[in-house]
Structures are given as structure tokens and as C-alpha cells.
mmCIF file of C-alpha atoms and ligand atoms in Angstrom:
data_model
loop_
_atom_site.group_PDB
_atom_site.id
_atom_site.type_symbol
_atom_site.label_atom_id
_atom_site.label_comp_id
_atom_site.label_asym_id
_atom_site.label_seq_id
_atom_site.Cartn_x
_atom_site.Cartn_y
_atom_site.Cartn_z
ATOM 1 C CA MET A 1 12.460 -9.922 1.587
ATOM 2 C CA ARG A 2 9.670 -9.275 4.084
ATOM 3 C CA ILE A 3 8.291 -5.825 4.737
ATOM 4 C CA VAL A 4 5.416 -4.865 7.034
ATOM 5 C CA ALA A 5 3.574 -1.640 6.255
ATOM 6 C CA PRO A 6 1.224 -0.787 9.152
ATOM 7 C CA SER A 7 -1.753 1.241 7.939
ATOM 8 C CA ILE A 8 -2.381 4.369 9.973
ATOM 9 C CA LEU A 9 -6.044 4.189 8.977
ATOM 10 C CA SER A 10 -6.417 2.097 12.143
ATOM 11 C CA ALA A 11 -4.263 4.412 14.291
ATOM 12 C CA ASP A 12 -5.647 6.670 17.028
ATOM 13 C CA PHE A 13 -5.925 10.047 15.274
ATOM 14 C CA GLY A 14 -6.141 11.817 18.611
ATOM 15 C CA ASN A 15 -2.674 10.436 19.327
ATOM 16 C CA LEU A 16 -1.273 10.248 15.838
ATOM 17 C CA GLU A 17 2.213 11.434 16.740
ATOM 18 C CA ARG A 18 2.453 8.830 19.513
ATOM 19 C CA ASP A 19 1.353 6.066 17.124
ATOM 20 C CA ILE A 20 3.759 7.140 14.368
ATOM 21 C CA LYS A 21 6.642 7.303 16.858
ATOM 22 C CA MET A 22 5.746 3.768 17.936
ATOM 23 C CA LEU A 23 5.990 2.680 14.269
ATOM 24 C CA ASP A 24 9.274 4.554 13.963
ATOM 25 C CA ARG A 25 10.765 2.408 16.774
ATOM 26 C CA SER A 26 9.194 -0.781 15.461
ATOM 27 C CA ALA A 27 10.408 -3.452 13.048
ATOM 28 C CA ALA A 28 8.094 -2.087 10.332
ATOM 29 C CA GLU A 29 10.089 -0.617 7.446
ATOM 30 C CA TRP A 30 7.183 1.176 5.815
ATOM 31 C CA VAL A 31 4.212 3.239 7.010
ATOM 32 C CA HIS A 32 1.079 2.789 4.861
ATOM 33 C CA ILE A 33 -1.085 5.864 4.338
ATOM 34 C CA ASP A 34 -4.626 5.311 3.010
ATOM 35 C CA VAL A 35 -6.078 8.343 1.241
ATOM 36 C CA MET A 36 -9.806 8.033 0.380
ATOM 37 C CA ASP A 37 -11.960 10.575 -1.409
ATOM 38 C CA GLY A 38 -15.491 9.274 -0.842
ATOM 39 C CA VAL A 39 -15.916 8.893 -4.621
ATOM 40 C CA PHE A 40 -13.599 6.096 -5.694
ATOM 41 C CA VAL A 41 -14.453 4.346 -2.430
ATOM 42 C CA PRO A 42 -17.453 4.833 -0.120
ATOM 43 C CA ASN A 43 -15.364 6.336 2.674
ATOM 44 C CA ILE A 44 -13.315 9.481 3.343
ATOM 45 C CA SER A 45 -10.091 9.297 5.328
ATOM 46 C CA PHE A 46 -7.620 12.192 5.174
ATOM 47 C CA GLY A 47 -5.318 14.042 2.817
ATOM 48 C CA PHE A 48 -2.373 16.426 2.645
ATOM 49 C CA PRO A 49 -2.571 17.986 6.135
ATOM 50 C CA VAL A 50 -2.042 14.585 7.737
ATOM 51 C CA MET A 51 1.087 13.894 5.668
ATOM 52 C CA LYS A 52 3.049 16.660 7.384
ATOM 53 C CA PRO A 53 2.992 15.434 11.007
ATOM 54 C CA VAL A 54 3.539 11.866 9.812
ATOM 55 C CA ARG A 55 6.587 12.832 7.749
ATOM 56 C CA LYS A 56 7.905 14.826 10.707
ATOM 57 C CA ALA A 57 7.526 11.964 13.184
ATOM 58 C CA THR A 58 9.278 9.225 11.215
ATOM 59 C CA SER A 59 12.069 8.568 8.783
ATOM 60 C CA LYS A 60 10.451 5.293 7.650
ATOM 61 C CA VAL A 61 9.366 4.785 4.065
ATOM 62 C CA LEU A 62 5.995 6.472 3.500
ATOM 63 C CA ASP A 63 3.845 4.221 1.323
ATOM 64 C CA VAL A 64 0.875 6.277 0.121
ATOM 65 C CA HIS A 65 -2.172 4.393 -1.222
ATOM 66 C CA LEU A 66 -4.453 6.723 -3.158
ATOM 67 C CA MET A 67 -8.068 5.540 -3.344
ATOM 68 C CA ILE A 68 -9.163 8.604 -5.282
ATOM 69 C CA VAL A 69 -10.492 9.405 -8.740
ATOM 70 C CA GLU A 70 -8.198 11.200 -11.205
ATOM 71 C CA PRO A 71 -5.078 10.484 -9.121
ATOM 72 C CA GLU A 72 -2.864 12.134 -11.759
ATOM 73 C CA ARG A 73 -4.129 15.501 -10.493
ATOM 74 C CA TYR A 74 -2.613 14.966 -7.050
ATOM 75 C CA VAL A 75 0.355 12.581 -7.249
ATOM 76 C CA LYS A 76 2.957 15.343 -7.395
ATOM 77 C CA ARG A 77 1.605 17.017 -4.255
ATOM 78 C CA PHE A 78 1.835 13.750 -2.352
ATOM 79 C CA VAL A 79 5.485 13.415 -3.340
ATOM 80 C CA GLU A 80 6.089 16.997 -2.207
ATOM 81 C CA ALA A 81 4.363 16.138 1.086
ATOM 82 C CA GLY A 82 6.947 13.415 1.699
ATOM 83 C CA ALA A 83 5.680 10.225 0.053
ATOM 84 C CA ASP A 84 8.384 7.726 -0.923
ATOM 85 C CA TYR A 85 5.953 5.500 -2.832
ATOM 86 C CA VAL A 86 2.788 6.820 -4.456
ATOM 87 C CA THR A 87 0.326 4.115 -5.493
ATOM 88 C CA PHE A 88 -2.835 4.892 -7.446
ATOM 89 C CA HIS A 89 -5.653 2.635 -8.627
ATOM 90 C CA HIS A 90 -5.652 1.201 -12.136
ATOM 91 C CA GLU A 91 -9.451 1.538 -12.162
ATOM 92 C CA ALA A 92 -9.281 5.252 -11.325
ATOM 93 C CA CYS A 93 -6.734 6.403 -13.868
ATOM 94 C CA ALA A 94 -7.252 7.023 -17.592
ATOM 95 C CA ASP A 95 -3.535 7.210 -18.416
ATOM 96 C CA PRO A 96 -1.456 5.138 -15.966
ATOM 97 C CA ARG A 97 1.796 5.721 -17.892
ATOM 98 C CA ALA A 98 1.421 9.476 -17.529
ATOM 99 C CA ALA A 99 0.701 9.178 -13.797
ATOM 100 C CA ILE A 100 3.752 6.950 -13.321
ATOM 101 C CA ALA A 101 5.936 9.408 -15.238
ATOM 102 C CA GLU A 102 4.636 12.245 -13.095
ATOM 103 C CA ILE A 103 5.466 10.378 -9.865
ATOM 104 C CA HIS A 104 8.952 9.536 -11.116
ATOM 105 C CA ALA A 105 9.593 13.099 -12.275
ATOM 106 C CA ALA A 106 8.637 14.316 -8.807
ATOM 107 C CA GLY A 107 11.251 11.970 -7.322
ATOM 108 C CA ALA A 108 9.232 9.093 -5.826
ATOM 109 C CA LYS A 109 8.591 5.457 -6.633
ATOM 110 C CA ALA A 110 5.398 4.575 -8.466
ATOM 111 C CA GLY A 111 2.892 1.869 -7.699
ATOM 112 C CA VAL A 112 -0.426 0.748 -9.080
ATOM 113 C CA SER A 113 -3.183 -1.059 -7.196
ATOM 114 C CA VAL A 114 -5.903 -3.401 -8.433
ATOM 115 C CA LYS A 115 -9.269 -4.037 -6.797
ATOM 116 C CA PRO A 116 -10.320 -7.660 -6.121
ATOM 117 C CA ALA A 117 -12.408 -7.900 -9.317
ATOM 118 C CA THR A 118 -9.728 -6.484 -11.629
ATOM 119 C CA PRO A 119 -7.638 -9.152 -13.377
ATOM 120 C CA ILE A 120 -3.934 -8.711 -12.666
ATOM 121 C CA GLU A 121 -3.223 -8.955 -16.404
ATOM 122 C CA ALA A 122 -4.856 -5.528 -16.789
ATOM 123 C CA ILE A 123 -1.633 -3.867 -15.618
ATOM 124 C CA PHE A 124 0.840 -6.042 -17.549
ATOM 125 C CA ASP A 125 0.914 -3.528 -20.382
ATOM 126 C CA TYR A 126 2.804 -0.984 -18.216
ATOM 127 C CA LEU A 127 4.308 -3.313 -15.604
ATOM 128 C CA ASP A 128 7.852 -2.499 -16.794
ATOM 129 C CA GLU A 129 7.483 1.070 -15.584
ATOM 130 C CA LEU A 130 6.311 0.239 -12.064
ATOM 131 C CA ASP A 131 8.240 -0.022 -8.801
ATOM 132 C CA LEU A 132 5.327 -1.609 -6.933
ATOM 133 C CA VAL A 133 2.059 -3.441 -7.521
ATOM 134 C CA LEU A 134 -0.462 -3.408 -4.676
ATOM 135 C CA VAL A 135 -2.916 -6.297 -4.853
ATOM 136 C CA MET A 136 -6.098 -5.592 -2.878
ATOM 137 C CA SER A 137 -7.202 -8.574 -0.800
ATOM 138 C CA VAL A 138 -10.383 -6.755 0.360
ATOM 139 C CA GLU A 139 -12.622 -4.187 -1.326
ATOM 140 C CA PRO A 140 -10.855 -0.873 -0.748
ATOM 141 C CA GLY A 141 -12.554 1.554 1.619
ATOM 142 C CA PHE A 142 -12.410 0.131 5.127
ATOM 143 C CA GLY A 143 -10.032 -1.553 7.534
ATOM 144 C CA GLY A 144 -10.926 -4.698 9.447
ATOM 145 C CA GLN A 145 -12.390 -6.781 6.588
ATOM 146 C CA SER A 146 -11.701 -10.467 5.899
ATOM 147 C CA PHE A 147 -8.892 -11.543 3.581
ATOM 148 C CA MET A 148 -9.995 -12.781 0.128
ATOM 149 C CA PRO A 149 -7.954 -15.917 -0.627
ATOM 150 C CA HIS A 150 -8.311 -15.654 -4.421
ATOM 151 C CA SER A 151 -5.991 -12.623 -4.288
ATOM 152 C CA LEU A 152 -3.094 -15.078 -3.888
ATOM 153 C CA ASP A 153 -3.722 -16.451 -7.399
ATOM 154 C CA LYS A 154 -3.141 -12.923 -8.665
ATOM 155 C CA VAL A 155 0.036 -12.642 -6.602
ATOM 156 C CA ARG A 156 1.389 -15.890 -8.080
ATOM 157 C CA ALA A 157 0.592 -14.832 -11.662
ATOM 158 C CA LEU A 158 2.228 -11.458 -11.036
ATOM 159 C CA ARG A 159 5.319 -13.003 -9.425
ATOM 160 C CA GLU A 160 5.696 -15.256 -12.466
ATOM 161 C CA GLU A 161 5.407 -12.312 -14.876
ATOM 162 C CA ILE A 162 7.882 -10.177 -12.884
ATOM 163 C CA SER A 163 10.501 -12.920 -12.795
ATOM 164 C CA GLN A 164 10.003 -13.834 -16.464
ATOM 165 C CA ARG A 165 10.638 -10.239 -17.458
ATOM 166 C CA GLY A 166 13.448 -9.849 -14.916
ATOM 167 C CA LEU A 167 11.858 -6.785 -13.328
ATOM 168 C CA ASN A 168 12.599 -5.098 -10.016
ATOM 169 C CA CYS A 169 8.968 -4.448 -9.148
ATOM 170 C CA LEU A 170 7.797 -5.208 -5.584
ATOM 171 C CA ILE A 171 4.504 -6.934 -4.753
ATOM 172 C CA GLU A 172 2.442 -5.622 -1.852
ATOM 173 C CA ILE A 173 -0.865 -6.938 -0.548
ATOM 174 C CA ASP A 174 -3.500 -4.994 1.363
ATOM 175 C CA GLY A 175 -6.473 -6.117 3.439
ATOM 176 C CA GLY A 176 -7.157 -8.688 6.127
ATOM 177 C CA ILE A 177 -3.509 -9.565 6.838
ATOM 178 C CA SER A 178 -2.443 -10.787 10.284
ATOM 179 C CA ALA A 179 0.145 -13.168 11.740
ATOM 180 C CA LYS A 180 -2.370 -15.942 10.993
ATOM 181 C CA ASN A 181 -2.138 -15.681 7.194
ATOM 182 C CA ALA A 182 1.118 -13.737 6.675
ATOM 183 C CA ARG A 183 3.215 -16.826 6.068
ATOM 184 C CA GLU A 184 0.969 -18.069 3.270
ATOM 185 C CA VAL A 185 0.979 -14.601 1.755
ATOM 186 C CA PHE A 186 4.773 -14.207 1.831
ATOM 187 C CA ASP A 187 5.156 -17.744 0.449
ATOM 188 C CA ALA A 188 2.934 -16.817 -2.523
ATOM 189 C CA GLY A 189 5.521 -14.195 -3.520
ATOM 190 C CA VAL A 190 4.534 -11.039 -1.662
ATOM 191 C CA ASP A 191 7.328 -8.654 -0.573
ATOM 192 C CA ALA A 192 5.319 -6.217 1.561
ATOM 193 C CA VAL A 193 2.139 -6.706 3.600
ATOM 194 C CA VAL A 194 -0.148 -3.936 4.788
ATOM 195 C CA ALA A 195 -1.629 -4.478 8.247
ATOM 196 C CA GLY A 196 -4.063 -2.095 9.890
ATOM 197 C CA SER A 197 -6.285 -3.656 12.504
ATOM 198 C CA ALA A 198 -3.880 -6.555 13.168
ATOM 199 C CA VAL A 199 -1.307 -4.014 14.374
ATOM 200 C CA PHE A 200 -3.371 -1.276 15.991
ATOM 201 C CA SER A 201 -5.948 -3.513 17.701
ATOM 202 C CA ALA A 202 -3.213 -5.664 19.210
ATOM 203 C CA PRO A 203 -2.415 -5.232 22.914
ATOM 204 C CA ASN A 204 1.212 -4.802 21.866
ATOM 205 C CA PRO A 205 1.433 -3.346 18.337
ATOM 206 C CA GLU A 206 5.234 -3.578 18.145
ATOM 207 C CA GLN A 207 5.032 -7.278 18.955
ATOM 208 C CA ALA A 208 2.220 -7.738 16.420
ATOM 209 C CA ILE A 209 4.535 -6.359 13.721
ATOM 210 C CA ILE A 210 7.278 -8.812 14.733
ATOM 211 C CA ASP A 211 4.757 -11.659 14.740
ATOM 212 C CA ILE A 212 3.745 -10.846 11.162
ATOM 213 C CA LEU A 213 7.392 -10.654 10.054
ATOM 214 C CA ASN A 214 8.155 -14.004 11.707
ATOM 215 C CA ALA A 215 4.954 -15.763 10.668
HETATM 216 C C1 DX5 B 301 -8.488 -0.589 2.826
HETATM 217 C C2 DX5 B 301 -7.117 -0.018 3.041
HETATM 218 C C3 DX5 B 301 -6.241 -0.847 3.890
HETATM 219 C C4 DX5 B 301 -6.722 -1.041 5.315
HETATM 220 C C5 DX5 B 301 -6.220 -2.371 5.769
HETATM 221 O O1 DX5 B 301 -9.131 0.131 1.850
HETATM 222 O O2 DX5 B 301 -6.456 0.123 1.797
HETATM 223 O O3 DX5 B 301 -4.889 -0.395 3.862
HETATM 224 O O4 DX5 B 301 -6.271 -0.043 6.179
HETATM 225 O O5 DX5 B 301 -6.780 -2.662 6.994
HETATM 226 P P1 DX5 B 301 -6.791 -4.135 7.616
HETATM 227 O O6 DX5 B 301 -5.346 -4.571 7.736
HETATM 228 O O7 DX5 B 301 -7.456 -3.942 8.910
HETATM 229 O O8 DX5 B 301 -7.556 -5.014 6.660
HETATM 230 ZN ZN1 ZN B 302 -4.260 0.591 1.759
#
């Protein structure tokens, strides 16, 4: 399975509806939504008010990536705002099981993300409860950074663990993905790739999505 999740962090916010409609027509199955609070990461992006027009403009899967402290306080509201997947950071959450239960109770799928320095084994304790693991291949906070190759070792270890336990959990990777490295990334066992600048800086974003899928 190959999924592309274009990140609207790199979209044109003055023309957000146009950009979301483009994604809605495109071969991308998911739309990735990066929420940053300026505390967990040194950048602030957007929050609930942006979810509404996005949800209105597309029926694609909304893949929300929360880069915020105390995510358990807000996960339910993101589900109510239309998120299909809500992913929070392992490093930001004191009780991941409770946050996952809250997301599930609200009717969405639950994901956890790990920063580059966090060993993937840190989440193995509650892996059985997850629908998605998002491996960061850059330091969270900004689009347009270079891919960190060591993230693929984490993907391989995670793939091994998921198949050994016979789980249904998807693996997503985020940061520095383009058609140039997508093949290697999918081959390592990734199901879904996030792509921000590779899609929105391309002269033809819809083609860029196809190029990543066919890499
Ligand atoms: C970074 C975000 C990413 C970012 C990816 O903190 O989580 O989703 O938008 O951007 P690119 O694809 O440009 O690295
Ligand atoms: Zn992201």
C-alpha cells in the first residue's frame, strides 16, 4: 500500500480552498494537517479554525499531526472538527494510553509520533492500541528540511515488530520526502509518506504527488 499525505503547512494560506480542492482531485488519499503550538516546537502554525474550511473542501482522509504539549486536552476537539486520524507526540504526552482511548471514543483513528532522537522502542509498550505510527525524519517544526536517513532504521524495526505481533498499525513518515527518496522509504516498510514542499513547491503539484506514488 502506498499513500501520499500532502502537508498543507506548505500550501498557500491565501488560497487555501483552491489548494485543498487541488488535493481533493489529486491521487493523494490523505491530507496532512500540522498543528504547532510554539511550545512543543519552536513554531506556530494553526488550529481549529483552519480545520473547518479544509473539512468542507475535501472528503479525503484528514491526517492531523499534533505538535503540541498536553495533546490529551485537545484530541477530542480535533475529532469533532473532522479529523480521521489524530496523531500526538510520544514526548508530549504523560499518558499515551488515555489519549489513544480518548481519540477512539471520539470516533477517530489514533496515531503516535516520535521525534528523531526518540528510540522507536519507546512506543512498543502501547503499540497494540495504535492505528498509526508517524516516524519523524526531520526535527518537527518546519517544512523544507533535509531527510534524516537513520529514520529508516526505525521504520524497519517497527515494521518487524508490527508483523511479529500481527498488528494492523500503519507506518507513516514525515519530513524531507520527495520523489527522489520515496522509493527507498516505501521499500523500508512505510505505508504513508507526508510531503509538504515537494508537492507545493512543484510547478505541477498533482504530478508531484503521482511522481511520489510511482517512485
Ligand atoms: C514538520 C511537519 C511536516 C512538514 C513536512 O514539523 O510535521 O509535516 O510539513 O514538510 P516537508 O515535506 O517539506 O519536509
Ligand atoms: Zn507533520
